[in-house]
Amino acid sequence: MTKFIALVSGKGGVGKSTTSVNLACALKHLGAQVGLLDCDIYGPSIPLMMGINQRPTISAEEKLVPPANHGVKLMSMGFLLEGDSPVIWRGPMITKTIQQFVNSVEWGELDYLLVDLPPGTGDAQLSLCQTVPLDGGVIVTTPQEASLGVVRKGIAMFGKVNVPILGLIENMSYFQTPNGERVEIFGHGGGRLEAQRQNLPFLGEITIFTEIRVSGDEGVPIVVSAPSTTPGQAFIKIAEALRQKLG
């Protein structure tokens, strides 16, 4: 009964992993059993943002037992690396690792398994689509055309592999200064307009808050540390919209 949800972006730096950890914690906040799989093999950031870095144990069935924090089960290449060791692999190794993370991990009974994919449309994305029957993908973008132009490639990729798109999220929509001035650093509204162009649901927008960045760096996502604040509620509302989309 687990719903498999892939979070993707066309390019890096749009806050996809920040969105992933907060959506996972928001779904948990709403009462669901949630897992979060970090498929960014080259640049795993989920261990830092979720505040845990420990090796998974091995079960009696010789499967990896995922560590958990903030009520969310987690798996990441970051748990298997020593310090700042890089992953220097070719595509087939990425494919094999992702297959193992799905099939050789004792996830248990979950309502949702969120998958944080690296940016682009390469090995990790294709491997995941070929390994599990995805219930849908969520696109994360910033408002400017530099991000939206590449997002269209991600939308086209999902179409080619027959994965429905659950919706689009606009991150870094704008910044509000302490005196109330609104600064649209990356523009504003581009994500909503693109969703309308593509006839896709628009799940919501996340504005720029220092608290979101600080909470990620400290390993306690804003949905966990301050769920009633404006940024915490923004993620929770998107999680509610996503849950409704999935029934």
mmCIF file of C-alpha atoms in Angstrom:
data_model
loop_
_atom_site.group_PDB
_atom_site.id
_atom_site.type_symbol
_atom_site.label_atom_id
_atom_site.label_comp_id
_atom_site.label_asym_id
_atom_site.label_seq_id
_atom_site.Cartn_x
_atom_site.Cartn_y
_atom_site.Cartn_z
ATOM 1 C CA MET A 1 0.000 0.000 0.000
ATOM 2 C CA THR A 2 3.039 2.284 0.099
ATOM 3 C CA LYS A 3 2.794 5.329 -2.169
ATOM 4 C CA PHE A 4 6.075 5.987 -3.983
ATOM 5 C CA ILE A 5 6.658 9.698 -4.675
ATOM 6 C CA ALA A 6 9.689 11.066 -6.528
ATOM 7 C CA LEU A 7 10.795 14.654 -5.938
ATOM 8 C CA VAL A 8 12.736 16.057 -8.860
ATOM 9 C CA SER A 9 14.106 19.303 -10.229
ATOM 10 C CA GLY A 10 15.496 20.262 -13.585
ATOM 11 C CA LYS A 11 18.599 21.894 -12.110
ATOM 12 C CA GLY A 12 20.453 21.994 -8.830
ATOM 13 C CA GLY A 13 20.167 24.688 -6.186
ATOM 14 C CA VAL A 14 16.391 25.036 -6.171
ATOM 15 C CA GLY A 15 15.921 23.599 -2.659
ATOM 16 C CA LYS A 16 14.629 20.162 -3.647
ATOM 17 C CA SER A 17 16.262 18.330 -0.732
ATOM 18 C CA THR A 18 15.043 20.971 1.727
ATOM 19 C CA THR A 19 11.564 20.485 0.294
ATOM 20 C CA SER A 20 11.918 16.694 0.516
ATOM 21 C CA VAL A 21 12.839 16.582 4.207
ATOM 22 C CA ASN A 22 10.143 19.049 5.177
ATOM 23 C CA LEU A 23 7.458 17.268 3.152
ATOM 24 C CA ALA A 24 8.468 13.945 4.715
ATOM 25 C CA CYS A 25 8.245 15.469 8.195
ATOM 26 C CA ALA A 26 4.973 17.225 7.290
ATOM 27 C CA LEU A 27 3.380 13.937 6.210
ATOM 28 C CA LYS A 28 4.572 12.413 9.483
ATOM 29 C CA HIS A 29 3.114 15.428 11.304
ATOM 30 C CA LEU A 30 -0.215 14.614 9.635
ATOM 31 C CA GLY A 31 -0.104 11.087 11.058
ATOM 32 C CA ALA A 32 1.401 9.036 8.219
ATOM 33 C CA GLN A 33 4.194 6.453 8.341
ATOM 34 C CA VAL A 34 6.923 7.881 6.122
ATOM 35 C CA GLY A 35 10.254 6.891 4.626
ATOM 36 C CA LEU A 36 12.704 9.154 2.798
ATOM 37 C CA LEU A 37 15.184 7.719 0.289
ATOM 38 C CA ASP A 38 18.112 9.905 -0.769
ATOM 39 C CA CYS A 39 18.978 8.923 -4.349
ATOM 40 C CA ASP A 40 21.484 11.733 -4.833
ATOM 41 C CA ILE A 41 24.404 9.310 -4.736
ATOM 42 C CA TYR A 42 27.094 11.873 -5.576
ATOM 43 C CA GLY A 43 25.891 14.628 -3.254
ATOM 44 C CA PRO A 44 23.785 13.197 -0.413
ATOM 45 C CA SER A 45 22.448 15.898 1.919
ATOM 46 C CA ILE A 46 19.582 14.156 3.701
ATOM 47 C CA PRO A 47 21.726 12.964 6.669
ATOM 48 C CA LEU A 48 22.732 16.576 7.449
ATOM 49 C CA MET A 49 19.247 18.005 7.031
ATOM 50 C CA MET A 50 17.630 15.246 9.099
ATOM 51 C CA GLY A 51 20.271 15.446 11.827
ATOM 52 C CA ILE A 52 21.464 11.839 11.757
ATOM 53 C CA ASN A 53 24.550 10.098 10.423
ATOM 54 C CA GLN A 54 24.836 6.457 11.390
ATOM 55 C CA ARG A 55 25.393 3.225 9.524
ATOM 56 C CA PRO A 56 22.310 1.079 8.968
ATOM 57 C CA THR A 57 22.239 -2.256 10.782
ATOM 58 C CA ILE A 58 21.593 -5.642 9.145
ATOM 59 C CA SER A 59 18.383 -7.567 9.857
ATOM 60 C CA ALA A 60 18.024 -11.332 10.311
ATOM 61 C CA GLU A 61 16.881 -11.449 6.672
ATOM 62 C CA GLU A 62 20.172 -9.778 5.698
ATOM 63 C CA LYS A 63 18.523 -6.524 4.714
ATOM 64 C CA LEU A 64 19.602 -3.010 5.652
ATOM 65 C CA VAL A 65 17.584 -1.558 8.523
ATOM 66 C CA PRO A 66 17.151 2.163 7.814
ATOM 67 C CA PRO A 67 18.015 4.630 10.579
ATOM 68 C CA ALA A 68 15.215 6.971 11.618
ATOM 69 C CA ASN A 69 14.955 10.487 12.975
ATOM 70 C CA HIS A 70 12.026 12.827 13.579
ATOM 71 C CA GLY A 71 9.801 9.777 13.045
ATOM 72 C CA VAL A 72 10.947 9.269 9.425
ATOM 73 C CA LYS A 73 12.849 6.202 8.186
ATOM 74 C CA LEU A 74 15.882 7.184 6.128
ATOM 75 C CA MET A 75 18.357 5.728 3.665
ATOM 76 C CA SER A 76 21.197 7.601 2.021
ATOM 77 C CA MET A 77 24.601 6.989 0.525
ATOM 78 C CA GLY A 78 25.770 9.454 3.157
ATOM 79 C CA PHE A 79 25.240 6.781 5.826
ATOM 80 C CA LEU A 80 27.718 4.485 4.060
ATOM 81 C CA LEU A 81 30.559 6.958 3.443
ATOM 82 C CA GLU A 82 33.432 7.946 5.708
ATOM 83 C CA GLY A 83 33.653 11.698 6.270
ATOM 84 C CA ASP A 84 33.996 13.649 3.033
ATOM 85 C CA SER A 85 34.808 10.619 0.875
ATOM 86 C CA PRO A 86 33.541 11.182 -2.689
ATOM 87 C CA VAL A 87 31.587 8.690 -4.775
ATOM 88 C CA ILE A 88 33.425 8.246 -8.083
ATOM 89 C CA TRP A 89 31.221 5.812 -9.970
ATOM 90 C CA ARG A 90 29.951 5.245 -13.462
ATOM 91 C CA GLY A 91 26.270 4.850 -14.314
ATOM 92 C CA PRO A 92 25.864 1.083 -13.782
ATOM 93 C CA MET A 93 26.965 1.401 -10.141
ATOM 94 C CA ILE A 94 24.378 4.142 -9.571
ATOM 95 C CA THR A 95 21.690 1.887 -11.028
ATOM 96 C CA LYS A 96 22.703 -1.056 -8.828
ATOM 97 C CA THR A 97 22.802 1.070 -5.670
ATOM 98 C CA ILE A 98 19.348 2.538 -6.228
ATOM 99 C CA GLN A 99 17.918 -0.923 -6.856
ATOM 100 C CA GLN A 100 19.475 -2.116 -3.576
ATOM 101 C CA PHE A 101 18.139 0.902 -1.671
ATOM 102 C CA VAL A 102 14.631 -0.025 -2.799
ATOM 103 C CA ASN A 103 14.736 -3.827 -2.673
ATOM 104 C CA SER A 104 17.351 -4.599 0.000
ATOM 105 C CA VAL A 105 16.192 -2.176 2.697
ATOM 106 C CA GLU A 106 13.731 -3.263 5.364
ATOM 107 C CA TRP A 107 11.383 -0.297 5.025
ATOM 108 C CA GLY A 108 8.544 -1.976 6.894
ATOM 109 C CA GLU A 109 4.971 -0.726 6.570
ATOM 110 C CA LEU A 110 4.908 2.779 5.134
ATOM 111 C CA ASP A 111 2.159 5.022 3.865
ATOM 112 C CA TYR A 112 4.608 7.065 1.789
ATOM 113 C CA LEU A 113 8.148 6.590 0.541
ATOM 114 C CA LEU A 114 9.511 9.891 -0.725
ATOM 115 C CA VAL A 115 12.518 9.705 -3.044
ATOM 116 C CA ASP A 116 14.836 12.703 -3.277
ATOM 117 C CA LEU A 117 16.369 12.451 -6.755
ATOM 118 C CA PRO A 118 19.382 14.380 -8.044
ATOM 119 C CA PRO A 119 18.731 17.133 -10.588
ATOM 120 C CA GLY A 120 18.432 16.221 -14.243
ATOM 121 C CA THR A 121 17.143 13.266 -16.253
ATOM 122 C CA GLY A 122 19.931 10.701 -16.000
ATOM 123 C CA ASP A 123 20.793 7.314 -14.526
ATOM 124 C CA ALA A 124 19.203 7.822 -11.106
ATOM 125 C CA GLN A 125 15.858 8.902 -12.530
ATOM 126 C CA LEU A 126 15.674 6.088 -15.074
ATOM 127 C CA SER A 127 16.820 3.481 -12.550
ATOM 128 C CA LEU A 128 14.118 4.472 -10.085
ATOM 129 C CA CYS A 129 11.385 4.452 -12.730
ATOM 130 C CA GLN A 130 12.476 0.974 -13.806
ATOM 131 C CA THR A 131 12.725 -0.377 -10.238
ATOM 132 C CA VAL A 132 9.484 0.722 -8.589
ATOM 133 C CA PRO A 133 5.988 1.595 -9.852
ATOM 134 C CA LEU A 134 5.993 5.287 -8.972
ATOM 135 C CA ASP A 135 2.654 6.729 -7.925
ATOM 136 C CA GLY A 136 3.775 10.140 -9.097
ATOM 137 C CA GLY A 137 6.414 12.811 -9.294
ATOM 138 C CA VAL A 138 6.599 16.248 -7.692
ATOM 139 C CA ILE A 139 8.504 18.997 -9.506
ATOM 140 C CA VAL A 140 10.381 21.597 -7.440
ATOM 141 C CA THR A 141 11.400 24.830 -9.162
ATOM 142 C CA THR A 142 12.278 28.445 -8.501
ATOM 143 C CA PRO A 143 10.368 31.198 -10.302
ATOM 144 C CA GLN A 144 12.989 32.267 -12.843
ATOM 145 C CA GLU A 145 13.136 31.042 -16.417
ATOM 146 C CA ALA A 146 16.603 29.487 -15.926
ATOM 147 C CA SER A 147 14.969 26.929 -13.649
ATOM 148 C CA LEU A 148 11.647 26.602 -15.461
ATOM 149 C CA GLY A 149 13.317 25.947 -18.803
ATOM 150 C CA VAL A 150 14.959 22.817 -17.426
ATOM 151 C CA VAL A 151 11.842 21.823 -15.483
ATOM 152 C CA ARG A 152 10.087 21.280 -18.810
ATOM 153 C CA LYS A 153 12.630 18.567 -19.598
ATOM 154 C CA GLY A 154 11.803 16.835 -16.331
ATOM 155 C CA ILE A 155 8.097 17.001 -17.120
ATOM 156 C CA ALA A 156 8.772 15.496 -20.545
ATOM 157 C CA MET A 157 10.880 12.730 -18.949
ATOM 158 C CA PHE A 158 8.014 11.670 -16.670
ATOM 159 C CA GLY A 159 5.752 11.585 -19.688
ATOM 160 C CA LYS A 160 8.101 9.240 -21.546
ATOM 161 C CA VAL A 161 8.273 6.780 -18.634
ATOM 162 C CA ASN A 162 4.522 6.988 -17.917
ATOM 163 C CA VAL A 163 4.813 8.489 -14.429
ATOM 164 C CA PRO A 164 1.987 10.888 -13.500
ATOM 165 C CA ILE A 165 3.002 14.307 -12.206
ATOM 166 C CA LEU A 166 1.287 15.096 -8.926
ATOM 167 C CA GLY A 167 2.093 18.780 -9.051
ATOM 168 C CA LEU A 168 4.620 21.570 -9.061
ATOM 169 C CA ILE A 169 6.061 23.497 -6.098
ATOM 170 C CA GLU A 170 7.587 26.966 -6.415
ATOM 171 C CA ASN A 171 10.413 27.399 -3.912
ATOM 172 C CA MET A 172 12.160 30.691 -3.026
ATOM 173 C CA SER A 173 9.119 32.596 -4.274
ATOM 174 C CA TYR A 174 10.152 35.865 -2.644
ATOM 175 C CA PHE A 175 11.818 37.335 0.444
ATOM 176 C CA GLN A 176 10.152 39.611 2.949
ATOM 177 C CA THR A 177 12.417 41.996 4.841
ATOM 178 C CA PRO A 178 11.920 42.718 8.556
ATOM 179 C CA ASN A 179 10.243 46.041 7.678
ATOM 180 C CA GLY A 180 7.710 44.248 5.492
ATOM 181 C CA GLU A 181 9.169 44.991 2.070
ATOM 182 C CA ARG A 182 8.709 42.165 -0.412
ATOM 183 C CA VAL A 183 11.758 41.385 -2.563
ATOM 184 C CA GLU A 184 11.268 39.038 -5.514
ATOM 185 C CA ILE A 185 14.874 37.863 -5.801
ATOM 186 C CA PHE A 186 14.165 35.211 -8.447
ATOM 187 C CA GLY A 187 10.969 36.754 -9.757
ATOM 188 C CA HIS A 188 7.610 35.443 -8.620
ATOM 189 C CA GLY A 189 4.769 33.378 -9.986
ATOM 190 C CA GLY A 190 6.736 31.515 -12.631
ATOM 191 C CA GLY A 191 5.974 28.149 -11.075
ATOM 192 C CA ARG A 192 2.227 28.743 -10.963
ATOM 193 C CA LEU A 193 2.204 29.985 -14.567
ATOM 194 C CA GLU A 194 4.203 26.969 -15.752
ATOM 195 C CA ALA A 195 1.792 24.637 -13.962
ATOM 196 C CA GLN A 196 -1.076 26.334 -15.777
ATOM 197 C CA ARG A 197 0.744 26.065 -19.126
ATOM 198 C CA GLN A 198 1.388 22.373 -18.584
ATOM 199 C CA ASN A 199 -2.095 21.721 -17.163
ATOM 200 C CA LEU A 200 -0.574 20.456 -13.913
ATOM 201 C CA PRO A 201 -1.677 20.992 -10.299
ATOM 202 C CA PHE A 202 0.130 23.787 -8.467
ATOM 203 C CA LEU A 203 0.803 22.467 -4.961
ATOM 204 C CA GLY A 204 1.993 25.734 -3.418
ATOM 205 C CA GLU A 205 4.830 28.170 -2.944
ATOM 206 C CA ILE A 206 7.567 28.429 -0.329
ATOM 207 C CA THR A 207 8.948 31.868 0.404
ATOM 208 C CA ILE A 208 12.531 32.525 1.512
ATOM 209 C CA PHE A 209 12.926 32.319 5.279
ATOM 210 C CA THR A 210 16.251 32.270 7.102
ATOM 211 C CA GLU A 211 14.676 29.819 9.546
ATOM 212 C CA ILE A 212 14.292 27.194 6.813
ATOM 213 C CA ARG A 213 18.003 27.316 6.018
ATOM 214 C CA VAL A 214 19.068 27.352 9.679
ATOM 215 C CA SER A 215 16.817 24.425 10.588
ATOM 216 C CA GLY A 216 18.231 22.373 7.711
ATOM 217 C CA ASP A 217 21.805 23.110 8.718
ATOM 218 C CA GLU A 218 21.010 22.122 12.304
ATOM 219 C CA GLY A 219 19.332 18.863 11.285
ATOM 220 C CA VAL A 220 15.865 19.752 12.575
ATOM 221 C CA PRO A 221 13.559 20.650 9.649
ATOM 222 C CA ILE A 222 11.335 23.675 10.197
ATOM 223 C CA VAL A 223 8.229 21.446 10.194
ATOM 224 C CA VAL A 224 9.671 19.696 13.265
ATOM 225 C CA SER A 225 11.195 22.685 15.070
ATOM 226 C CA ALA A 226 8.403 25.190 14.420
ATOM 227 C CA PRO A 227 5.366 23.642 12.688
ATOM 228 C CA SER A 228 3.031 26.516 13.582
ATOM 229 C CA THR A 229 5.180 29.228 11.976
ATOM 230 C CA THR A 230 4.554 30.608 8.479
ATOM 231 C CA PRO A 231 7.244 28.480 6.774
ATOM 232 C CA GLY A 232 6.253 25.366 8.736
ATOM 233 C CA GLN A 233 2.609 25.797 7.770
ATOM 234 C CA ALA A 234 3.557 26.305 4.103
ATOM 235 C CA PHE A 235 5.102 22.825 3.953
ATOM 236 C CA ILE A 236 2.237 21.265 5.902
ATOM 237 C CA LYS A 237 -0.340 22.740 3.482
ATOM 238 C CA ILE A 238 1.588 21.313 0.527
ATOM 239 C CA ALA A 239 1.719 17.919 2.267
ATOM 240 C CA GLU A 240 -2.063 18.079 2.765
ATOM 241 C CA ALA A 241 -2.561 18.886 -0.929
ATOM 242 C CA LEU A 242 -0.263 16.024 -1.884
ATOM 243 C CA ARG A 243 -2.113 13.593 0.383
ATOM 244 C CA GLN A 244 -5.427 14.597 -1.207
ATOM 245 C CA LYS A 245 -3.966 14.027 -4.683
ATOM 246 C CA LEU A 246 -2.969 10.498 -3.652
ATOM 247 C CA GLY A 247 -6.292 9.704 -2.024
#
